[in-house]
CSV table of C-alpha atoms and ligand atoms in Angstrom, one decimal:
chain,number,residue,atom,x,y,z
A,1,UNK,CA,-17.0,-31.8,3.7
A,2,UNK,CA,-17.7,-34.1,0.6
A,3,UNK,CA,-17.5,-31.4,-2.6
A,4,UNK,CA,-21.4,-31.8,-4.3
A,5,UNK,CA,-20.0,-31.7,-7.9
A,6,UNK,CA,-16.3,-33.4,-7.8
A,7,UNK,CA,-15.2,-32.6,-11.2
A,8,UNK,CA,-13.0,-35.7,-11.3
A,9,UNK,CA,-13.2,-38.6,-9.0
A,10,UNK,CA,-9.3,-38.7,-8.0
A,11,UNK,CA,-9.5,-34.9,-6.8
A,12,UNK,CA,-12.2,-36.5,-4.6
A,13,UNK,CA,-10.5,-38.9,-3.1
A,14,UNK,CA,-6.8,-37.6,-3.1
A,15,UNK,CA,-7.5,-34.2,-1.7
A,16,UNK,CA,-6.4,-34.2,1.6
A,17,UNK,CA,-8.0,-32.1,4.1
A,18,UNK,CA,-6.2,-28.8,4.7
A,19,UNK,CA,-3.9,-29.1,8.2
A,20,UNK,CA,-4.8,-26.5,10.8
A,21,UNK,CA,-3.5,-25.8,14.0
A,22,UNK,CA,-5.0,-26.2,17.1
A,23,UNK,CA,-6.5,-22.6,17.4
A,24,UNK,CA,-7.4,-23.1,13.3
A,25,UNK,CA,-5.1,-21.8,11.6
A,26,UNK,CA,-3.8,-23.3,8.6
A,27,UNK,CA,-0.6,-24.6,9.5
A,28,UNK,CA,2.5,-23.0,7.5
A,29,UNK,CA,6.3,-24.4,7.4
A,30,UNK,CA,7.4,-21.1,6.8
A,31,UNK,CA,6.1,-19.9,10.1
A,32,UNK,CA,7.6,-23.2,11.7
A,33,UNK,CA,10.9,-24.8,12.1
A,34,UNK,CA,11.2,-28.5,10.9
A,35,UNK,CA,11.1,-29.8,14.3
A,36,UNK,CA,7.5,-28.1,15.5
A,37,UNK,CA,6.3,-28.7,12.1
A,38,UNK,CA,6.7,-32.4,12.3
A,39,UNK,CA,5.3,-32.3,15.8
A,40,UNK,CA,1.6,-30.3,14.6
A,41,UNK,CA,1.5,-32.6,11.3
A,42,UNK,CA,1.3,-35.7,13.7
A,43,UNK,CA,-1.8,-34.0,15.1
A,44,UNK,CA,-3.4,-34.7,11.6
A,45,UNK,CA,-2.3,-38.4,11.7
A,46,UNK,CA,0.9,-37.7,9.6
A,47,UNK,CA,4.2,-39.8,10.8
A,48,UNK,CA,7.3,-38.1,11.9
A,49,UNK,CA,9.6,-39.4,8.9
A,50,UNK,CA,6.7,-38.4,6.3
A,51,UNK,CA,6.3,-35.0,8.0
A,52,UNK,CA,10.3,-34.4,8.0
A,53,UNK,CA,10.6,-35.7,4.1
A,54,UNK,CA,8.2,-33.5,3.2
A,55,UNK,CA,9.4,-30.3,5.0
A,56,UNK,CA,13.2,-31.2,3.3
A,57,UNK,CA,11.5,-32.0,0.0
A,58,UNK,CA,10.2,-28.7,-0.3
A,59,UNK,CA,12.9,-26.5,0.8
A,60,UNK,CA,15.6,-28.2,-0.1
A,61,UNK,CA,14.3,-29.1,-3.7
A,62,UNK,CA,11.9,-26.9,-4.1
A,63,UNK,CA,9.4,-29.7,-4.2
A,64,UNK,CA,5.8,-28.9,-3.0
A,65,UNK,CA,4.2,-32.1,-3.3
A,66,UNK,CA,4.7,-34.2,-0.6
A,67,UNK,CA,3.6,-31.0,1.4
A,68,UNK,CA,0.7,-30.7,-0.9
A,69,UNK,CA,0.0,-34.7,-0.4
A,70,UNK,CA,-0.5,-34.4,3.3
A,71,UNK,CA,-2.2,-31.2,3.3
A,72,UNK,CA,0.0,-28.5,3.2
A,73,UNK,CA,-0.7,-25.8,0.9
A,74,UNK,CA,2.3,-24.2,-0.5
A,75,UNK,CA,0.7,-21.3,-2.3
A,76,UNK,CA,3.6,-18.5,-2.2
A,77,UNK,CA,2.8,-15.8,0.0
A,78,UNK,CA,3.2,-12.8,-2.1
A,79,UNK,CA,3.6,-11.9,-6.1
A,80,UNK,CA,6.9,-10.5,-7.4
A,81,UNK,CA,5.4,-7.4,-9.1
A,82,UNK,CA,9.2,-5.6,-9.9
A,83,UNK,CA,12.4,-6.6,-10.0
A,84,UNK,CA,15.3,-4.3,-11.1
A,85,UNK,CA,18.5,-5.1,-11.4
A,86,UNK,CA,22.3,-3.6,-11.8
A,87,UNK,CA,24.5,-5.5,-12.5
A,88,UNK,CA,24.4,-8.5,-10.5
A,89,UNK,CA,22.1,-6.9,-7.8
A,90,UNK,CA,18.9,-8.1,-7.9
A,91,UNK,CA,16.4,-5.8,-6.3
A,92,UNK,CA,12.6,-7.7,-5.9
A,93,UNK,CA,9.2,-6.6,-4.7
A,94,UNK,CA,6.9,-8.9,-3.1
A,95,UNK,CA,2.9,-7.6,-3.3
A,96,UNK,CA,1.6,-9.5,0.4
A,97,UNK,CA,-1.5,-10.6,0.6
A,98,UNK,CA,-3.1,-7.2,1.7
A,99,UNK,CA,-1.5,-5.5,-0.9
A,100,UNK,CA,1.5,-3.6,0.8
A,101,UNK,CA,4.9,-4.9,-0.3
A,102,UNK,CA,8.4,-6.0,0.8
A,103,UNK,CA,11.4,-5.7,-0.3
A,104,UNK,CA,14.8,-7.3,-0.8
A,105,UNK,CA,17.7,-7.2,-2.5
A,106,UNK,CA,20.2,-10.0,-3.8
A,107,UNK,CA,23.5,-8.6,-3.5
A,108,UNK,CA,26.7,-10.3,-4.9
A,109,UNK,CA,29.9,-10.2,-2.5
A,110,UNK,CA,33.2,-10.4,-4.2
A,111,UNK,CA,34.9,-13.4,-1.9
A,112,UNK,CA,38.9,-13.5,-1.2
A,113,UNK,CA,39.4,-16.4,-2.9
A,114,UNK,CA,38.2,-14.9,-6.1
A,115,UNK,CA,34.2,-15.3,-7.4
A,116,UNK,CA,31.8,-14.0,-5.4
A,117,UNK,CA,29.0,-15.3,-3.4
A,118,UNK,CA,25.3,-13.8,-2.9
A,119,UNK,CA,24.2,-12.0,0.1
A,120,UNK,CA,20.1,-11.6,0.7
A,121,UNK,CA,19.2,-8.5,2.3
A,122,UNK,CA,15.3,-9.2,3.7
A,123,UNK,CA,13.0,-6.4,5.1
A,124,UNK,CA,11.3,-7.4,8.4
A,125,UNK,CA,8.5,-4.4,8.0
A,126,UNK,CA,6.6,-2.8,5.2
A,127,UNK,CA,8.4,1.4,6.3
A,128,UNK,CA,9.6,1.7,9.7
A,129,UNK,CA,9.1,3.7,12.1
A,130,UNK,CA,12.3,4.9,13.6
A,131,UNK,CA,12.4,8.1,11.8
A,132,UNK,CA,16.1,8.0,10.9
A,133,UNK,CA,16.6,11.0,8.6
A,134,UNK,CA,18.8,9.8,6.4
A,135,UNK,CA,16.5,6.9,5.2
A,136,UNK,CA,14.1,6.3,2.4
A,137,UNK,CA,11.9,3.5,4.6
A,138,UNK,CA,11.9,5.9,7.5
A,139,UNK,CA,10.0,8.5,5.2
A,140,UNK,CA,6.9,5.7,4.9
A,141,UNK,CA,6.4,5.4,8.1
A,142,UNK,CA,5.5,2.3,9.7
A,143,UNK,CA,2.6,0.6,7.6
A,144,UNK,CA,2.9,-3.0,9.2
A,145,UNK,CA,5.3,-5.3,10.4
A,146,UNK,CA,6.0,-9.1,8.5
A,147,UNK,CA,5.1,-12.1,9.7
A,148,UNK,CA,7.9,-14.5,10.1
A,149,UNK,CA,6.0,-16.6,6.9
A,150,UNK,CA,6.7,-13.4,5.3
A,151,UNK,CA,10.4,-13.3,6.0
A,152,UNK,CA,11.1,-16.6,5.1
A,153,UNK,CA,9.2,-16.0,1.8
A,154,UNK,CA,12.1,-13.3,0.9
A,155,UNK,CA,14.6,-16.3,1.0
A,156,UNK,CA,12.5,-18.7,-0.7
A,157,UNK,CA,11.6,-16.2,-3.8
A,158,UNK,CA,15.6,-15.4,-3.8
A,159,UNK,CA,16.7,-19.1,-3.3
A,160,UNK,CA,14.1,-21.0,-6.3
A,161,UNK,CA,11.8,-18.2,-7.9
A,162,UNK,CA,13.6,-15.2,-8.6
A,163,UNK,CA,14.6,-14.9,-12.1
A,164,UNK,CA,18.6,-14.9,-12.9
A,165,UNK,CA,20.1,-12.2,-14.5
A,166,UNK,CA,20.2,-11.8,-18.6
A,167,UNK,CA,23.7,-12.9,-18.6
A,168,UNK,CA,23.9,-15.8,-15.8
A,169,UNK,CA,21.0,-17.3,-18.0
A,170,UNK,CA,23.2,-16.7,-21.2
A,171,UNK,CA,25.7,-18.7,-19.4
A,172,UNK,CA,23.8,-21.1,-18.7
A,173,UNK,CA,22.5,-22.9,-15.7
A,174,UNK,CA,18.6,-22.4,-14.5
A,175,UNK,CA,16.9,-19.7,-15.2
A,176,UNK,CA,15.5,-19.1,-11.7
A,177,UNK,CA,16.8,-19.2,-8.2
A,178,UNK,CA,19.9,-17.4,-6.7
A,179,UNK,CA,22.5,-19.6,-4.6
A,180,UNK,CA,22.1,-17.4,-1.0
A,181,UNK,CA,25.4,-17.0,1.3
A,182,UNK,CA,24.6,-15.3,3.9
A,183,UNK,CA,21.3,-13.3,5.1
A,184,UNK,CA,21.4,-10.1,6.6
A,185,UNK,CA,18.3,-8.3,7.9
A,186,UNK,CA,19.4,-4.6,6.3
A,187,UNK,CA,15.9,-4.3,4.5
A,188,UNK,CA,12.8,-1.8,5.2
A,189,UNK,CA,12.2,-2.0,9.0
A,190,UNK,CA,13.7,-2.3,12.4
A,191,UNK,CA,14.1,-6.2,13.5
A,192,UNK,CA,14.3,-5.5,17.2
A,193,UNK,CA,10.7,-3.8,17.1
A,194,UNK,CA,9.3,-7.2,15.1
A,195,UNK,CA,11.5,-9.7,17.4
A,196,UNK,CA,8.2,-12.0,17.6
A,197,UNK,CA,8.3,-12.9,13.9
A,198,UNK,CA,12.2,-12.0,13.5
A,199,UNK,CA,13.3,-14.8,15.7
A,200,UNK,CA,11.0,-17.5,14.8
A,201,UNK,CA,12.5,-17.0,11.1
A,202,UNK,CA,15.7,-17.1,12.4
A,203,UNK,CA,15.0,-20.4,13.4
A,204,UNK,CA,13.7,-21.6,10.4
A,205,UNK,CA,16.6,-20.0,7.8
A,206,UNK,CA,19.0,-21.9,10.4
A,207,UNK,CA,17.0,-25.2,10.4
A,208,UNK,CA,19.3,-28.1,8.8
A,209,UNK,CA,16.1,-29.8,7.4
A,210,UNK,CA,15.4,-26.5,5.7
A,211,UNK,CA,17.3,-23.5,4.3
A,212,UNK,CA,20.5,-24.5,6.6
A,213,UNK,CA,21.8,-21.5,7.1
A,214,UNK,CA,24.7,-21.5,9.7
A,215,UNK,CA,23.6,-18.5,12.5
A,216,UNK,CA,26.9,-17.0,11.4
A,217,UNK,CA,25.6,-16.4,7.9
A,218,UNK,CA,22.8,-14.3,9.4
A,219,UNK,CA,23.0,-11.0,10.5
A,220,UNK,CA,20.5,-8.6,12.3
A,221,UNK,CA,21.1,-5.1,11.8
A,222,UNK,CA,19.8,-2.4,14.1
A,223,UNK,CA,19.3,1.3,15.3
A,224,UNK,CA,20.1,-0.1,18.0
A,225,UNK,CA,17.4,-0.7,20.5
A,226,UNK,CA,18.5,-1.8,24.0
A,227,UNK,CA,15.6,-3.9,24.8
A,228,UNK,CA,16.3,-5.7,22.0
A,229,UNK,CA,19.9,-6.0,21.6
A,230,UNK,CA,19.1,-7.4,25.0
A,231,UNK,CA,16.6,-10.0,23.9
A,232,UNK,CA,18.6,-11.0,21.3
A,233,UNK,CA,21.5,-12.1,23.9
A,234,UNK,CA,19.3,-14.6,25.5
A,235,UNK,CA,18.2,-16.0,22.1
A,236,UNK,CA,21.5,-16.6,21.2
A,237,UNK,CA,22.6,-18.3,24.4
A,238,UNK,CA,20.4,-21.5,22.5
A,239,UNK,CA,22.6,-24.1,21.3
A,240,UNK,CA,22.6,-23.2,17.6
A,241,UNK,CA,22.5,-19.5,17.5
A,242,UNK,CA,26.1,-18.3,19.4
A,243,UNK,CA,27.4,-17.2,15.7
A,244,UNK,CA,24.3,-15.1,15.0
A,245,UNK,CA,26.2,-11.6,13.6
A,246,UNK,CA,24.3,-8.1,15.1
A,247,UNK,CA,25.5,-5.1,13.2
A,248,UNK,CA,24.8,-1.7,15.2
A,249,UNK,CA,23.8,1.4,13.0
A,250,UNK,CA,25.6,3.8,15.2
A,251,UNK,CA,26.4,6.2,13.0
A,252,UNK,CA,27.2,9.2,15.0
A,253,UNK,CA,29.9,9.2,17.5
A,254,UNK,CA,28.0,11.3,19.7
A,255,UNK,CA,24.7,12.0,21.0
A,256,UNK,CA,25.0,15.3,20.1
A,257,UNK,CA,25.1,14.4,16.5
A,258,UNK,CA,23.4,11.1,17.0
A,259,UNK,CA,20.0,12.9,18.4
A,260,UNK,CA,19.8,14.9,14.7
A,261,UNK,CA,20.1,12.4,12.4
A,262,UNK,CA,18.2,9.3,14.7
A,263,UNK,CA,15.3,10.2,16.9
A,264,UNK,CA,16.0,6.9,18.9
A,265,UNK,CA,18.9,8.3,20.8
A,266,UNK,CA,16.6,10.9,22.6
A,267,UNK,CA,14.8,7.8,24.0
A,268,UNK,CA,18.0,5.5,24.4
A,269,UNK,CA,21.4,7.9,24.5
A,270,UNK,CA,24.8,6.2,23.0
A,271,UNK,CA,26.0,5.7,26.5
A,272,UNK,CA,23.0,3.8,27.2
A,273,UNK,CA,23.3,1.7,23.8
A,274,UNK,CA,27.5,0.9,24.2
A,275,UNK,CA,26.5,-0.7,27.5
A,276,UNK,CA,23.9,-3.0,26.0
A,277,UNK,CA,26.7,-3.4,23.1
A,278,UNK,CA,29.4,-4.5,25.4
A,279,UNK,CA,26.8,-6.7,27.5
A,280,UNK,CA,26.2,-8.7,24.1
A,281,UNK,CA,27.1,-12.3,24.8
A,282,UNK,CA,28.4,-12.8,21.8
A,283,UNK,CA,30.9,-15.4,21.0
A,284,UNK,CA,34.4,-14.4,20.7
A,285,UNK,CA,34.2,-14.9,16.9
A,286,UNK,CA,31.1,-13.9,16.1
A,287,UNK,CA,30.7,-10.6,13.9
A,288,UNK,CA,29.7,-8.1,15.9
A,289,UNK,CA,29.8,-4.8,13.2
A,290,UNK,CA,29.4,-1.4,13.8
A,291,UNK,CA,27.6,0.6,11.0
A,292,UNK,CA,28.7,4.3,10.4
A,293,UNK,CA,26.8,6.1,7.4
A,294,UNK,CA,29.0,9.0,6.3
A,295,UNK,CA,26.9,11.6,5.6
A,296,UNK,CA,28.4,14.9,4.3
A,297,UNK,CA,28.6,17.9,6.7
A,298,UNK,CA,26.9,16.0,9.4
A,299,UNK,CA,28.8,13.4,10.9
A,300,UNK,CA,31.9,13.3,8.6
A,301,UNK,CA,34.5,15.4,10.3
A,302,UNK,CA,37.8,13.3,11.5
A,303,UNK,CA,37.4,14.6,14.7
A,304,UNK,CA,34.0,12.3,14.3
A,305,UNK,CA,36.3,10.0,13.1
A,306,UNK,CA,38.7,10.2,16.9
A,307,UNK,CA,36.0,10.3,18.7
A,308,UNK,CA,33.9,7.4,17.4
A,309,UNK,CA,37.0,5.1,17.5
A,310,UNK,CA,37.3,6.2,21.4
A,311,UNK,CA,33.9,4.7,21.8
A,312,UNK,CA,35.2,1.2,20.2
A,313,UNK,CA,38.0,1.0,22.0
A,314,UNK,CA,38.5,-2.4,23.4
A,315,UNK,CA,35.1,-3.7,21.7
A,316,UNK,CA,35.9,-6.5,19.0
A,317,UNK,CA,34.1,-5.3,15.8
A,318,UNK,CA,34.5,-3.9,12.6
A,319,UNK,CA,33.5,-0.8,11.7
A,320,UNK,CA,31.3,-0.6,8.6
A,321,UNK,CA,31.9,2.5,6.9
A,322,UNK,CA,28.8,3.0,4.2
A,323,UNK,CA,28.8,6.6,2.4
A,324,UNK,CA,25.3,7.7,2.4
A,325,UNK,CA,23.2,7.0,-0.7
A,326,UNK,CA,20.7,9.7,-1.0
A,327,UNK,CA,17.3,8.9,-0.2
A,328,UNK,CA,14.5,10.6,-2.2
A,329,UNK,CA,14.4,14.6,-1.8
A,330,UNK,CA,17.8,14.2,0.0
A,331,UNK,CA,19.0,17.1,1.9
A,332,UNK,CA,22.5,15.7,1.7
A,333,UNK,CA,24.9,14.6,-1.7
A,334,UNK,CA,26.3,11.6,-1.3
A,335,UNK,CA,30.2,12.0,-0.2
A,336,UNK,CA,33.1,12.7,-2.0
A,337,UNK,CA,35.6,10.0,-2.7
A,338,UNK,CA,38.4,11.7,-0.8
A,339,UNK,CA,36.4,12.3,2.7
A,340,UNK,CA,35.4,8.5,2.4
A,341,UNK,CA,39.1,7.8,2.4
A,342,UNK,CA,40.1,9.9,4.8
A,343,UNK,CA,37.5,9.0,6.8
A,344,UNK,CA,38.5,5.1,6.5
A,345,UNK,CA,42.1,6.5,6.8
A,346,UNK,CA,41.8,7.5,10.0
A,347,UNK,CA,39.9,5.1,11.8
A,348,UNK,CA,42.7,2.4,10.9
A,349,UNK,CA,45.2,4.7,12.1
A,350,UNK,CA,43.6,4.8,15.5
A,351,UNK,CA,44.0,1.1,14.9
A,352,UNK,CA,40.2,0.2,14.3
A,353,UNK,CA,39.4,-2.7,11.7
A,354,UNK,CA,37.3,-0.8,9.0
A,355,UNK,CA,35.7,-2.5,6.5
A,356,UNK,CA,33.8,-0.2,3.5
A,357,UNK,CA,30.5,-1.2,2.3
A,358,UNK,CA,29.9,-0.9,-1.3
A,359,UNK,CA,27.3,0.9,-3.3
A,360,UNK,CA,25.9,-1.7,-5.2
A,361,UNK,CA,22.1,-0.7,-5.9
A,362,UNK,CA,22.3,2.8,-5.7
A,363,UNK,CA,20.4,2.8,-9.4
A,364,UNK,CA,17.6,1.1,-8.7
A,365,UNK,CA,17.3,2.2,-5.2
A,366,UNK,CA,18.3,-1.5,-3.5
A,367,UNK,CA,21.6,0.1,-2.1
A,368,UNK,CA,21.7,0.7,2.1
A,369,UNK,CA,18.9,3.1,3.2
A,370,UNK,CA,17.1,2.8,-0.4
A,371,UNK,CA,14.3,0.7,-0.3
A,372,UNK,CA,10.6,2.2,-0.2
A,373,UNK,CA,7.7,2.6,-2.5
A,374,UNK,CA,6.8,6.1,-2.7
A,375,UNK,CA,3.3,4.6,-4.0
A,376,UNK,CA,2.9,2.4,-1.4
A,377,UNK,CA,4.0,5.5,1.1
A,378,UNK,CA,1.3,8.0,-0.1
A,379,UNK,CA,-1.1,5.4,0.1
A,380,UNK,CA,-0.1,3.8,3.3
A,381,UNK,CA,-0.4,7.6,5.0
A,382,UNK,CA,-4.2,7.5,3.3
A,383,UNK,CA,-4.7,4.2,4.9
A,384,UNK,CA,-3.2,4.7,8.4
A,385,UNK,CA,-3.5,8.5,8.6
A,386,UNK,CA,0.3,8.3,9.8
B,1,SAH,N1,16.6,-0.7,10.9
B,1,SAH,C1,17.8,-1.4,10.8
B,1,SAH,C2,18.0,-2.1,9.5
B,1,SAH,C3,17.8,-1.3,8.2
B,1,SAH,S1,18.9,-0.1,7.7
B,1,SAH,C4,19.0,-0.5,11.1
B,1,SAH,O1,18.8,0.7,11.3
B,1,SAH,O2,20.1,-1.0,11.2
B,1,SAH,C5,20.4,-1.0,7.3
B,1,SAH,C6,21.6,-0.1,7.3
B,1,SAH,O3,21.5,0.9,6.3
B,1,SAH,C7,21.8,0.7,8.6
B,1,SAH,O4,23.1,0.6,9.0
B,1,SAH,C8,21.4,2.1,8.2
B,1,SAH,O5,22.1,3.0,9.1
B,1,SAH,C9,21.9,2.2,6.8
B,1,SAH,N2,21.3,3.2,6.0
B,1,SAH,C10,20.1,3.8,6.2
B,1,SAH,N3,19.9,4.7,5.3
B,1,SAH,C11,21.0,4.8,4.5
B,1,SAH,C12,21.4,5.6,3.4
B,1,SAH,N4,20.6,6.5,2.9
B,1,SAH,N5,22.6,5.5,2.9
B,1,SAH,C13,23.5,4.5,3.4
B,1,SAH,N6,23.1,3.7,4.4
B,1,SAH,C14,21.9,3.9,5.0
């Protein structure tokens, strides 16, 4: 359509018409890898190298105008509207486009070889609803799931937009954008219910034109939903993806104590989610990580500790051990020191690798189990009557 009143003659002729999918849909590179991006651009007359350039351009260099040039709009999708930060955690909200948020946290991971390296932790739904009673999210609810657009957003805001902390800027060096490491889907929501967007994102975070992260950087964390865990198998079975780490929020070693804390194991008992675990065709060296939230009183006990390791015996995986961080209106303290160690103590005496996650967030509510607006939550239950 020619504009009636072109306020300057080279926005008239340079603007390129918006690309749209065949069902008309404007076409988005974060909902695409590099590959079926190219092939839809050609559809609008674009060659493959131009196509490919401009995809690189943009997420390799943050540049948006090639995309722009042939297009592509590369509005972001979302507004930071908070960011709080602890030290070198970076916690970040982004307002979508209907006005619910997501959250993510940068998290910085002390390496062996001294220094550290940055870890993203990306939500995959606005509140969840597995109803795990030891977790903020779970006490929103489910308000929507992310698109993968949305998920790849997280990285791209973390990667080039996100503002660097007080004292990386005083040492110089860019003031935005955080170096990411590795990726690990720990934020609000449960992947395995949101596999349709989860996976597609996968593809792009992994794609070599784009953010090129290895598969083994990435790691999807779940309550542990067979169907899923099951899904995911075949996914990874694509050249490409064999290194993809799953980390299993067990965190009971029985479904006696499982079925109070995590309403998911009336549905799908531990039995029932060990055999989907052991099914997992994972390769031999890919992470495969159990997580175990010690919460005081509840699942904390060493006999917990004797008979969890039981359970893992013969399965290659570390054993996460993550004291709880209380969730708002917590029934539960977080745990002492000493029954963290003993705890960790044990396990590795019945000869289980243990590693211990750290607590890094817990003051702007970014650490493990955290994240939720309580804003968003009231008015999400107005909305959705949930
Ligand atoms: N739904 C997914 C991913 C989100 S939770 C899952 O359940 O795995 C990411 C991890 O944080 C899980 O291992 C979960 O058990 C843990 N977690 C949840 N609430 C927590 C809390 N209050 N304190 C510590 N860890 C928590």
């Amino acid at each position: 359509m020619i504009d009636p009143a072109p306020r300057t003659i080279a926005t008239a002729v340079h603007l390129p018409q918006q690309a749209t999918s065949a069902r008309g849909r404007r076409l988005d590179p974060r909902a695409l890898d590099s590959g079926s991006f190219v092939e839809a651009m050609r559809d609008h007359g674009t060659s493959r190298p131009a196509g490919l350039a401009a995809y690189r351009a943009w997420y390799r260099d943050h540049d948006p105008r090639p995309l722009e040039a042939i297009g592509v709009s590369t509005e972001p999708r979302g507004e930071i509207v908070r960011t709080e930060i602890e030290g070198l955690t970076v916690k970040f909200a982004l307002r979508l486009d209907d006005g619910l948020e997501s959250e993510s946290v940068v998290i910085p991971m002390r390496k062996r070889s001294g220094g550290f390296s940055r870890t993203l932790c990306v939500s995959s739904q606005v509140g969840c609803a597995m109803g795990c009673r030891f977790c903020e999210t779970a006490q929103m609810g489910l308000l929507r799931s992310l698109a993968t657009e949305e998920i790849v957003e997280q990285w791209r805001f973390a990667r080039f937009i996100l503002p660097r902390t007080p004292e990386e800027i005083a040492a110089g060096g860019p003031a935005t954008g955080h170096e990411i490491r590795n990726i690990v889907f720990m934020g609000m929501g449960e992947p395995m219910e949101n596999l349709d967007a989860v996976l597609p994102a996968v593809r792009v975070l992994c794609d070599r034109n784009g953010p090129g992260l290895a598969a083994s950087r990435i790691a999807i964390s779940t309550v542990g939903r067979v169907e899923g865990i099951r899904r995911l198998g075949a996914f990874i079975q694509e050249p490409g993806y064999r290194g993809l780490g799953l980390a299993i929020s067990v965190n009971a070693p029985n479904d006696a104590v499982r079925d109070e804390i995590m309403p998911i194991n009336r549905a799908e008992p531990i039995d029932a989610l060990f055999e989907a675990i052991r099914a997992f065709p994972k390769r031999p060296s890919a992470a495969l990580c159990i997580e175990y939230v010690l919460i005081p009183g509840v699942n904390d006990r060493l006999e917990h500790c004797d008979e969890l390791c039981g359970r893992l015996r013969g399965l290659k995986c570390s054993l996460n051990v993550i004291p709880y961080n209380p969730r708002r209106d917590s029934p539960w303290p977080a745990p002492e020191e000493s029954t963290v160690e003993a705890f960790i103590g044990r396990a590795i005496a019945n000869g289980q690798f243990v590693k211990r996650r750290g607590t890094k967030g817990r003051d702007v509510m970014g650490a493990c189990g955290q994240l939720g607006n309580p804003e968003i939550r009231r008015a999400g239950r107005r909305g959705t009557g949930v």
